[in-house]
Amino acid sequence: MHAETKDEMRDKILEAALKRFTHYSASKTTMNEIADDLHCSKASLYYYFPDKKGLHFAVLEKIGEIFISEQEAEGENIISAEQTLLNILEVKRQFLERYCRLELFKILNDNSEGTQRMIKEVKNREDALLARIIEYGVKIGEFAVDNPKQLAELYNQAMFGLRFAAVDCFQINTDIEAEHLEMILAQQKLLTEIFVKGLKYR
Amino acid sequence: MHAETKDEMRDKILEAALKRFTHYSASKTTMNEIADDLHCSKASLYYYFPDKKGLHFAVLEKIGEIFISEQEAEGENIISAEQTLLNILEVKRQFLERYCRLELFKILNDNSEGTQRMIKEVKNREDALLARIIEYGVKIGEFAVDNPKQLAELYNQAMFGLRFAAVDCFQINTDIEAEHLEMILAQQKLLTEIFVKGLKYR
DNA sequence: TTTTTGACTTTTTTAGTTTGTAAGTCAAAT
DNA sequence: ATTTGACTTACAAACTAAAAAAGTCAAAAA
């Protein structure tokens, strides 16, 4: 295995890791397996990443960026704020369908410095996007509220919380199970409708 | 230790167990400690309960009943549906403050037959109560919706989900931490306000 | 000079074992 | 009918050994 540039090789490794992770989950993937997939030696991986955790983190960064940028794309040209919120739900569902199997959080669940910052940053960008959407709604007269930022955060938390709605008992798991996805999405859509109506009147 | 009737003794045991659990958590409490507190032998406990799990389950039943009946009391004479929903949040907060330390779910978290049924029953009674409140709101013209049961379930799930709102990373825990309680309650109140507004208009 | 690698050491995980503590039983006593 | 002391059994934490995976590095290759 050889690539033109250093960055290119780094990307190839990330891609191979992500492929393994989505097939077999991150915790069941060894550095040797990734190296074998790339027909290179394990030592090479350590030339590009300081350690296994560093690789995990880089993968998290990669999919975090995909996750948030796909949502931000939906916010590029808003027609109706309500419709945009529903579109974002759909985008997030597709994302989850693609990546729910990698179970990165099983590993990065430690309250490690970097991971928390990463997650917080994604959350902040989501909050900011949602705030922009609500502010847009206010501007065009779709909504009548005076605290869009606060409401954006609340909405985001409420959508997140509904992940645990479908769970029968308290089998709580950070990584979502594909089976419940549809039911959760339905509840998220319904709550979005009510929430949006709640924003329309003072 | 001796009681007048069998039921009385059973209650005394439950009380002693609950006291231990709320002080030191269920998982750190031994049958011997409970027996010592009651100045009786451990063997006596096994005369009233089939095993440790049976005792745990009986305690869960007891506090489950407290949890739900306190909420149902709030629904007895509703003046405003919105105010009743806010009152229920307050009742739940007080309940959590009292019992958050017992950590029963740490133990009963297994997807055991009985526990799941118990939790489901409490959830159903909550859903039913909330549905009655929303239906009342519809009746007096406070709300304008045609699916109160569905909305009750959604509202219940959304409130439950907000428990996980305050958590920084994904430090998810079935038993709630006292510190976050106030922040969660604030978000629950805010969402209730928006939700209620969302129910007012078609 | 940058990148790769095989051979190496170190660390972590796993499976198996021991052991102390708590769960659970029971015949006898109240 | 209820309680109990003395007992056995079961489980969870603490070790241990072996295996597997992580991580290093000097030498080779590009």
Short mmCIF file of C-alpha atoms (C1' of nucleotides) in Angstrom, two decimals:
data_model
loop_
_atom_site.label_atom_id
_atom_site.label_comp_id
_atom_site.label_asym_id
_atom_site.label_seq_id
_atom_site.Cartn_x
_atom_site.Cartn_y
_atom_site.Cartn_z
CA MET A 1 0.00 0.00 0.00
CA HIS A 2 1.31 3.41 -0.93
CA ALA A 3 -0.31 6.77 -1.49
CA GLU A 4 0.79 9.99 -3.21
CA THR A 5 0.75 12.20 -0.14
CA LYS A 6 0.78 11.79 3.61
CA ASP A 7 -2.77 13.12 3.91
CA GLU A 8 -3.95 10.68 1.28
CA MET A 9 -2.58 7.72 3.20
CA ARG A 10 -4.12 9.05 6.40
CA ASP A 11 -7.45 9.20 4.62
CA LYS A 12 -7.05 5.67 3.29
CA ILE A 13 -6.47 4.43 6.82
CA LEU A 14 -9.48 6.30 8.15
CA GLU A 15 -11.60 4.87 5.36
CA ALA A 16 -10.45 1.32 6.05
CA ALA A 17 -11.02 1.78 9.78
CA LEU A 18 -14.48 3.18 9.20
CA LYS A 19 -15.33 0.26 6.92
CA ARG A 20 -14.25 -2.26 9.56
CA PHE A 21 -16.06 -0.34 12.29
CA THR A 22 -19.35 -0.19 10.42
CA HIS A 23 -19.17 -3.89 9.60
CA TYR A 24 -17.94 -5.32 12.88
CA SER A 25 -18.06 -2.37 15.32
CA ALA A 26 -15.09 -0.45 16.57
CA SER A 27 -14.49 -2.55 19.67
CA LYS A 28 -14.13 -5.76 17.63
CA THR A 29 -11.61 -4.25 15.23
CA THR A 30 -7.87 -4.64 15.78
CA MET A 31 -5.09 -2.54 14.38
CA ASN A 32 -3.75 -5.63 12.61
CA GLU A 33 -7.05 -6.16 10.81
CA ILE A 34 -7.02 -2.60 9.51
CA ALA A 35 -3.41 -2.98 8.41
CA ASP A 36 -4.18 -6.28 6.64
CA ASP A 37 -7.11 -4.69 4.80
CA LEU A 38 -4.72 -2.05 3.50
CA HIS A 39 -2.00 -4.63 2.74
CA CYS A 40 0.36 -2.71 4.93
CA SER A 41 1.97 -3.36 8.28
CA LYS A 42 0.51 -2.38 11.59
CA ALA A 43 3.61 -0.28 12.25
CA SER A 44 2.64 1.95 9.35
CA LEU A 45 -0.59 2.86 11.08
CA TYR A 46 1.49 4.14 13.98
CA TYR A 47 3.37 6.37 11.61
CA TYR A 48 0.13 8.23 10.87
CA PHE A 49 -1.65 8.00 14.21
CA PRO A 50 -0.12 8.26 17.67
CA ASP A 51 -2.13 5.34 19.03
CA LYS A 52 -5.38 3.41 18.68
CA LYS A 53 -7.29 6.05 20.55
CA GLY A 54 -6.00 8.66 18.17
CA LEU A 55 -7.33 6.66 15.25
CA HIS A 56 -10.68 6.21 16.94
CA PHE A 57 -10.83 9.90 17.61
CA ALA A 58 -9.99 10.78 14.03
CA VAL A 59 -12.79 8.50 12.83
CA LEU A 60 -15.15 10.19 15.27
CA GLU A 61 -14.09 13.58 13.92
CA LYS A 62 -14.70 12.38 10.38
CA ILE A 63 -18.19 11.07 10.96
CA GLY A 64 -18.98 14.00 13.28
CA GLU A 65 -18.19 16.33 10.42
CA ILE A 66 -20.39 14.31 8.06
CA PHE A 67 -23.18 14.29 10.63
CA ILE A 68 -23.24 18.02 11.21
CA SER A 69 -22.43 19.22 7.69
CA GLU A 70 -25.26 17.19 6.19
CA GLN A 71 -27.62 18.94 8.57
CA GLU A 72 -26.12 22.33 7.88
CA ALA A 73 -26.63 21.75 4.15
CA GLU A 74 -30.37 21.47 4.82
CA GLY A 75 -30.26 24.89 6.45
CA GLU A 76 -28.68 26.53 3.40
CA ASN A 77 -31.82 27.70 1.70
CA ILE A 78 -34.80 27.50 3.97
CA ILE A 79 -38.26 27.91 2.55
CA SER A 80 -40.30 26.94 5.58
CA ALA A 81 -38.69 26.58 9.00
CA GLU A 82 -41.03 23.72 9.88
CA GLN A 83 -40.17 21.85 6.69
CA THR A 84 -36.47 22.36 7.29
CA LEU A 85 -36.75 20.86 10.78
CA LEU A 86 -38.49 17.82 9.33
CA ASN A 87 -35.86 17.53 6.60
CA ILE A 88 -33.12 17.55 9.21
CA LEU A 89 -34.82 14.68 11.04
CA GLU A 90 -34.76 12.72 7.81
CA VAL A 91 -31.08 13.51 7.22
CA LYS A 92 -30.25 12.36 10.74
CA ARG A 93 -32.17 9.14 10.24
CA GLN A 94 -30.24 8.34 7.09
CA PHE A 95 -27.02 9.08 8.92
CA LEU A 96 -27.94 6.73 11.74
CA GLU A 97 -28.92 3.99 9.34
CA ARG A 98 -25.52 4.22 7.73
CA TYR A 99 -23.40 4.40 10.84
CA CYS A 100 -25.34 2.92 13.75
CA ARG A 101 -23.30 -0.29 13.61
CA LEU A 102 -19.92 1.23 14.31
CA GLU A 103 -20.56 1.65 18.03
CA LEU A 104 -17.77 4.14 18.49
CA PHE A 105 -19.29 5.33 21.72
CA LYS A 106 -18.82 1.96 23.34
CA ILE A 107 -15.15 2.87 23.34
CA LEU A 108 -15.09 6.65 23.50
CA ASN A 109 -17.72 6.63 26.23
CA ASP A 110 -14.98 7.45 28.70
CA ASN A 111 -15.26 11.08 29.68
CA SER A 112 -12.04 11.76 27.85
CA GLU A 113 -11.10 15.36 27.24
CA GLY A 114 -11.17 15.29 23.45
CA THR A 115 -14.26 13.21 22.90
CA GLN A 116 -16.39 15.39 25.12
CA ARG A 117 -15.14 18.53 23.39
CA MET A 118 -15.89 16.94 20.02
CA ILE A 119 -19.43 16.01 21.01
CA LYS A 120 -20.01 19.37 22.58
CA GLU A 121 -18.84 21.10 19.43
CA VAL A 122 -21.22 19.08 17.25
CA LYS A 123 -24.03 19.82 19.68
CA ASN A 124 -23.19 23.53 19.59
CA ARG A 125 -23.25 23.56 15.81
CA GLU A 126 -26.60 21.80 15.88
CA ASP A 127 -27.92 24.33 18.39
CA ALA A 128 -26.64 27.16 16.23
CA LEU A 129 -28.22 25.71 13.11
CA LEU A 130 -31.55 25.20 14.84
CA ALA A 131 -31.38 28.72 16.26
CA ARG A 132 -30.81 30.08 12.75
CA ILE A 133 -33.82 28.14 11.49
CA ILE A 134 -36.03 29.42 14.29
CA GLU A 135 -34.73 32.95 13.79
CA TYR A 136 -35.56 32.62 10.13
CA GLY A 137 -39.04 31.48 11.11
CA VAL A 138 -39.40 34.56 13.27
CA LYS A 139 -38.17 36.81 10.47
CA ILE A 140 -40.70 35.59 7.93
CA GLY A 141 -43.48 35.62 10.51
CA GLU A 142 -43.77 31.84 10.74
CA PHE A 143 -42.92 31.93 14.45
CA ALA A 144 -43.60 34.39 17.26
CA VAL A 145 -40.92 33.90 19.92
CA ASP A 146 -38.19 36.03 21.45
CA ASN A 147 -35.69 33.39 22.69
CA PRO A 148 -34.70 31.37 19.60
CA LYS A 149 -31.36 30.20 21.02
CA GLN A 150 -32.91 28.83 24.19
CA LEU A 151 -35.67 27.14 22.22
CA ALA A 152 -33.18 25.65 19.78
CA GLU A 153 -31.30 24.02 22.64
CA LEU A 154 -34.53 22.75 24.17
CA TYR A 155 -35.68 21.32 20.86
CA ASN A 156 -32.34 19.65 20.31
CA GLN A 157 -32.41 18.07 23.77
CA ALA A 158 -35.99 16.94 23.33
CA MET A 159 -35.19 15.25 20.01
CA PHE A 160 -32.16 13.61 21.55
CA GLY A 161 -34.18 12.44 24.53
CA LEU A 162 -36.76 10.76 22.34
CA ARG A 163 -34.06 8.26 21.40
CA PHE A 164 -34.88 6.58 24.66
CA ALA A 165 -38.61 6.66 24.07
CA ALA A 166 -39.02 3.35 22.33
CA VAL A 167 -36.99 1.40 24.84
CA ASP A 168 -39.18 -1.02 26.70
CA CYS A 169 -37.43 -1.09 30.03
CA PHE A 170 -34.30 0.87 30.84
CA GLN A 171 -32.02 -0.89 28.36
CA ILE A 172 -30.33 2.38 27.75
CA ASN A 173 -27.64 2.49 25.17
CA THR A 174 -25.77 5.38 23.63
CA ASP A 175 -25.59 3.69 20.26
CA ILE A 176 -29.03 3.42 18.80
CA GLU A 177 -30.59 0.16 17.66
CA ALA A 178 -31.84 0.08 14.09
CA GLU A 179 -35.12 -1.63 14.99
CA HIS A 180 -36.44 1.27 17.06
CA LEU A 181 -35.34 3.90 14.59
CA GLU A 182 -38.65 4.20 12.76
CA MET A 183 -40.70 4.52 15.92
CA ILE A 184 -38.36 7.14 17.31
CA LEU A 185 -38.47 9.10 14.08
CA ALA A 186 -42.27 9.07 14.12
CA GLN A 187 -42.30 10.48 17.64
CA GLN A 188 -39.69 13.06 16.70
CA LYS A 189 -41.79 14.20 13.77
CA LEU A 190 -44.91 14.41 15.89
CA LEU A 191 -43.15 16.39 18.61
CA THR A 192 -41.69 18.67 15.96
CA GLU A 193 -45.20 19.43 14.69
CA ILE A 194 -46.47 20.27 18.17
CA PHE A 195 -43.32 22.22 18.99
CA VAL A 196 -43.60 24.24 15.81
CA LYS A 197 -47.24 25.02 16.56
CA GLY A 198 -46.10 26.08 20.03
CA LEU A 199 -43.73 28.59 18.44
CA LYS A 200 -46.37 30.11 16.24
CA TYR A 201 -48.42 31.87 18.91
CA ARG A 202 -47.51 34.05 21.87
CA MET B 1 -39.30 -8.09 66.45
CA HIS B 2 -42.89 -9.23 66.24
CA ALA B 3 -45.96 -7.78 64.57
CA GLU B 4 -49.68 -8.33 65.02
CA THR B 5 -50.36 -9.73 61.57
CA LYS B 6 -48.37 -11.24 58.74
CA ASP B 7 -49.01 -8.25 56.49
CA GLU B 8 -47.82 -5.90 59.19
CA MET B 9 -44.52 -7.71 59.49
CA ARG B 10 -44.16 -7.70 55.73
CA ASP B 11 -44.66 -3.94 55.75
CA LYS B 12 -42.11 -3.48 58.52
CA ILE B 13 -39.56 -5.36 56.46
CA LEU B 14 -40.31 -3.31 53.38
CA GLU B 15 -39.98 -0.12 55.39
CA ALA B 16 -36.64 -1.18 56.85
CA ALA B 17 -35.39 -2.21 53.42
CA LEU B 18 -36.50 1.08 51.89
CA LYS B 19 -34.75 3.02 54.66
CA ARG B 20 -31.51 1.13 54.05
CA PHE B 21 -31.84 1.50 50.29
CA THR B 22 -32.39 5.26 50.41
CA HIS B 23 -29.45 5.72 52.76
CA TYR B 24 -26.92 3.37 51.25
CA SER B 25 -28.47 2.23 47.94
CA ALA B 26 -30.02 -1.14 47.28
CA SER B 27 -26.90 -2.79 45.93
CA LYS B 28 -24.93 -2.06 49.13
CA THR B 29 -27.60 -3.46 51.43
CA THR B 30 -27.44 -7.05 52.68
CA MET B 31 -30.24 -9.17 54.02
CA ASN B 32 -28.40 -9.42 57.33
CA GLU B 33 -28.34 -5.64 57.70
CA ILE B 34 -32.06 -5.42 57.17
CA ALA B 35 -32.62 -8.23 59.66
CA ASP B 36 -30.35 -6.54 62.22
CA ASP B 37 -32.21 -3.26 61.84
CA LEU B 38 -35.41 -5.12 62.67
CA HIS B 39 -33.77 -7.08 65.52
CA CYS B 40 -34.80 -10.29 63.84
CA SER B 41 -32.94 -13.06 62.10
CA LYS B 42 -32.23 -13.13 58.42
CA ALA B 43 -34.17 -16.39 58.20
CA SER B 44 -37.30 -14.50 59.16
CA LEU B 45 -37.03 -12.35 56.06
CA TYR B 46 -37.19 -15.52 54.02
CA TYR B 47 -40.41 -16.44 55.72
CA TYR B 48 -42.01 -13.33 54.17
CA PHE B 49 -40.16 -13.06 50.88
CA PRO B 50 -39.07 -15.88 48.59
CA ASP B 51 -35.63 -14.37 47.98
CA LYS B 52 -33.69 -11.14 47.81
CA LYS B 53 -35.04 -10.35 44.37
CA GLY B 54 -38.55 -10.78 45.68
CA LEU B 55 -37.86 -8.20 48.36
CA HIS B 56 -36.34 -5.80 45.84
CA PHE B 57 -39.34 -6.23 43.61
CA ALA B 58 -41.76 -5.58 46.50
CA VAL B 59 -39.89 -2.36 47.32
CA LEU B 60 -40.09 -1.35 43.67
CA GLU B 61 -43.83 -2.01 43.72
CA LYS B 62 -44.18 0.09 46.84
CA ILE B 63 -42.34 3.15 45.54
CA GLY B 64 -43.89 2.68 42.11
CA GLU B 65 -47.28 3.00 43.72
CA ILE B 66 -46.19 6.11 45.62
CA PHE B 67 -44.75 7.59 42.43
CA ILE B 68 -47.87 7.14 40.35
CA SER B 69 -50.53 7.78 43.00
CA GLU B 70 -48.97 11.11 43.95
CA GLN B 71 -49.27 12.16 40.33
CA GLU B 72 -52.80 10.86 40.05
CA ALA B 73 -53.76 12.91 43.12
CA GLU B 74 -52.77 16.03 41.16
CA GLY B 75 -55.21 15.02 38.46
CA GLU B 76 -58.14 14.74 40.85
CA ASN B 77 -59.52 18.24 40.47
CA ILE B 78 -58.04 19.98 37.52
CA ILE B 79 -58.59 23.69 37.09
CA SER B 80 -56.22 24.35 34.22
CA ALA B 81 -54.68 21.48 32.26
CA GLU B 82 -51.47 23.43 31.80
CA GLN B 83 -51.18 24.14 35.53
CA THR B 84 -51.83 20.48 36.32
CA LEU B 85 -49.02 19.38 34.03
CA LEU B 86 -46.65 21.78 35.77
CA ASN B 87 -47.83 20.55 39.18
CA ILE B 88 -47.10 16.99 38.17
CA LEU B 89 -43.55 17.96 37.21
CA GLU B 90 -43.14 19.40 40.69
CA VAL B 91 -44.53 16.25 42.30
CA LYS B 92 -42.12 14.11 40.30
CA ARG B 93 -39.22 16.29 41.29
CA GLN B 94 -40.03 15.91 44.96
CA PHE B 95 -40.33 12.17 44.49
CA LEU B 96 -36.93 12.01 42.84
CA GLU B 97 -35.35 14.10 45.57
CA ARG B 98 -36.66 11.67 48.15
CA TYR B 99 -35.77 8.43 46.41
CA CYS B 100 -32.99 9.09 43.92
CA ARG B 101 -30.43 7.54 46.26
CA LEU B 102 -31.89 4.07 46.38
CA GLU B 103 -30.62 3.08 42.96
CA LEU B 104 -33.00 0.18 42.61
CA PHE B 105 -32.54 0.14 38.87
CA LYS B 106 -28.87 -0.65 39.21
CA ILE B 107 -30.11 -4.06 40.31
CA LEU B 108 -33.42 -4.49 38.58
CA ASN B 109 -31.98 -3.23 35.31
CA ASP B 110 -31.98 -6.78 34.07
CA ASN B 111 -34.79 -7.19 31.59
CA SER B 112 -36.54 -9.43 34.07
CA GLU B 113 -40.16 -10.32 33.42
CA GLY B 114 -41.69 -8.69 36.49
CA THR B 115 -39.68 -5.48 36.55
CA GLN B 116 -40.48 -4.65 32.97
CA ARG B 117 -44.18 -5.30 33.54
CA MET B 118 -44.09 -3.11 36.63
CA ILE B 119 -42.42 -0.22 34.81
CA LYS B 120 -44.74 -0.60 31.88
CA GLU B 121 -47.75 -0.48 34.16
CA VAL B 122 -46.57 2.72 35.81
CA LYS B 123 -45.90 4.21 32.40
CA ASN B 124 -49.38 3.22 31.26
CA ARG B 125 -50.98 4.85 34.28
CA GLU B 126 -48.96 7.99 33.62
CA ASP B 127 -50.05 7.96 29.98
CA ALA B 128 -53.67 7.49 31.04
CA LEU B 129 -53.46 10.33 33.55
CA LEU B 130 -51.88 12.66 31.02
CA ALA B 131 -54.50 11.67 28.45
CA ARG B 132 -57.25 12.52 30.95
CA ILE B 133 -55.64 15.90 31.56
CA ILE B 134 -55.38 16.66 27.87
CA GLU B 135 -58.93 15.44 27.30
CA TYR B 136 -60.05 17.74 30.09
CA GLY B 137 -58.20 20.57 28.36
CA VAL B 138 -60.05 19.77 25.16
CA LYS B 139 -63.38 19.67 26.97
CA ILE B 140 -63.01 23.12 28.53
CA GLY B 141 -61.66 24.56 25.30
CA GLU B 142 -58.09 24.99 26.58
CA PHE B 143 -56.77 22.66 23.88
CA ALA B 144 -57.77 21.93 20.29
CA VAL B 145 -56.55 18.44 19.44
CA ASP B 146 -58.14 15.18 18.38
CA ASN B 147 -55.58 12.58 19.52
CA PRO B 148 -55.13 13.13 23.27
CA LYS B 149 -53.88 9.59 23.98
CA GLN B 150 -51.15 9.75 21.37
CA LEU B 151 -50.11 13.19 22.55
CA ALA B 152 -50.07 12.05 26.17
CA GLU B 153 -47.64 9.29 25.30
CA LEU B 154 -45.49 11.66 23.28
CA TYR B 155 -45.43 14.19 26.10
CA ASN B 156 -44.53 11.51 28.61
CA GLN B 157 -41.68 10.24 26.45
CA ALA B 158 -40.41 13.76 25.83
CA MET B 159 -40.35 14.53 29.57
CA PHE B 160 -38.59 11.26 30.24
CA GLY B 161 -36.07 11.93 27.49
CA LEU B 162 -35.14 15.31 28.93
CA ARG B 163 -33.59 13.46 31.85
CA PHE B 164 -30.65 12.92 29.57
CA ALA B 165 -30.51 16.53 28.47
CA ALA B 166 -28.17 17.89 31.12
CA VAL B 167 -25.62 15.17 30.74
CA ASP B 168 -22.43 16.56 29.31
CA CYS B 169 -21.23 13.59 27.36
CA PHE B 170 -23.01 10.25 27.22
CA GLN B 171 -22.72 9.39 30.88
CA ILE B 172 -26.12 7.82 30.75
CA ASN B 173 -27.58 6.46 33.91
CA THR B 174 -31.04 5.18 34.71
CA ASP B 175 -30.93 6.53 38.24
CA ILE B 176 -30.87 10.29 38.10
CA GLU B 177 -28.24 12.45 39.74
CA ALA B 178 -29.50 15.08 42.15
CA GLU B 179 -27.21 17.81 40.79
CA HIS B 180 -28.80 17.91 37.35
CA LEU B 181 -32.31 17.76 38.67
CA GLU B 182 -32.96 21.49 38.69
CA MET B 183 -31.68 22.00 35.17
CA ILE B 184 -33.74 19.12 33.88
CA LEU B 185 -36.85 20.42 35.62
CA ALA B 186 -36.35 23.85 34.07
CA GLN B 187 -36.16 22.29 30.60
CA GLN B 188 -39.20 20.14 31.33
CA LYS B 189 -41.18 23.20 32.37
CA LEU B 190 -40.12 25.11 29.28
CA LEU B 191 -41.00 22.24 26.97
CA THR B 192 -44.33 21.87 28.74
CA GLU B 193 -45.10 25.53 28.03
CA ILE B 194 -44.30 25.17 24.34
CA PHE B 195 -46.09 21.83 24.12
CA VAL B 196 -49.20 23.28 25.74
CA LYS B 197 -49.15 26.20 23.31
CA GLY B 198 -48.84 23.64 20.53
CA LEU B 199 -52.02 21.98 21.74
CA LYS B 200 -54.02 25.20 21.78
CA TYR B 201 -54.26 25.80 18.07
CA ARG B 202 -55.13 23.62 15.12
"C1'" DT C 1 14.75 12.16 3.74
"C1'" DT C 2 10.37 10.09 4.17
"C1'" DT C 3 7.97 6.01 4.63
"C1'" DT C 4 7.58 1.12 5.56
"C1'" DT C 5 8.38 -3.09 7.91
"C1'" DG C 6 9.58 -7.45 10.65
"C1'" DA C 7 10.83 -8.56 14.91
"C1'" DC C 8 10.46 -7.25 19.22
"C1'" DT C 9 8.46 -5.68 24.11
"C1'" DT C 10 4.66 -4.11 26.80
"C1'" DT C 11 -0.03 -3.78 27.93
"C1'" DT C 12 -4.62 -5.34 28.01
"C1'" DT C 13 -8.06 -8.81 27.76
"C1'" DT C 14 -9.69 -13.16 28.67
"C1'" DA C 15 -10.43 -17.42 30.86
"C1'" DG C 16 -9.82 -20.05 34.74
"C1'" DT C 17 -9.22 -20.44 39.88
"C1'" DT C 18 -9.55 -19.32 44.59
"C1'" DT C 19 -11.71 -17.32 48.42
"C1'" DG C 20 -14.54 -14.52 51.43
"C1'" DT C 21 -19.02 -12.77 51.90
"C1'" DA C 22 -23.68 -12.86 51.48
"C1'" DA C 23 -27.73 -15.61 49.94
"C1'" DG C 24 -30.56 -19.10 51.02
"C1'" DT C 25 -32.24 -23.65 53.81
"C1'" DC C 26 -33.97 -26.32 57.50
"C1'" DA C 27 -34.79 -28.88 61.73
"C1'" DA C 28 -35.63 -27.53 66.21
"C1'" DA C 29 -37.47 -24.04 69.46
"C1'" DT C 30 -40.81 -20.70 70.78
"C1'" DA D 1 -47.80 -19.97 62.96
"C1'" DT D 2 -43.59 -17.81 63.43
"C1'" DT D 3 -38.81 -17.42 64.61
"C1'" DT D 4 -34.11 -18.83 64.90
"C1'" DG D 5 -29.10 -20.66 65.05
"C1'" DA D 6 -26.42 -23.42 62.58
"C1'" DC D 7 -25.79 -24.92 58.41
"C1'" DT D 8 -24.93 -25.28 53.01
"C1'" DT D 9 -24.78 -23.08 48.60
"C1'" DA D 10 -23.94 -19.50 45.37
"C1'" DC D 11 -21.93 -15.52 43.89
"C1'" DA D 12 -18.77 -11.67 43.25
"C1'" DA D 13 -14.39 -9.78 44.03
"C1'" DA D 14 -9.36 -10.77 43.97
"C1'" DC D 15 -5.70 -13.39 41.95
"C1'" DT D 16 -3.25 -15.80 38.25
"C1'" DA D 17 -1.71 -17.60 33.76
"C1'" DA D 18 -2.10 -17.52 28.98
"C1'" DA D 19 -3.33 -15.34 24.84
"C1'" DA D 20 -4.02 -11.50 22.06
"C1'" DA D 21 -3.60 -7.08 20.85
"C1'" DA D 22 -1.21 -2.62 21.42
"C1'" DG D 23 2.73 -0.23 20.80
"C1'" DT D 24 8.18 0.43 19.68
"C1'" DC D 25 12.27 0.62 17.05
"C1'" DA D 26 16.34 -0.26 14.29
"C1'" DA D 27 17.04 -1.44 9.81
"C1'" DA D 28 15.37 -1.58 4.96
"C1'" DA D 29 13.12 0.40 1.08
"C1'" DA D 30 11.49 4.00 -1.64
#
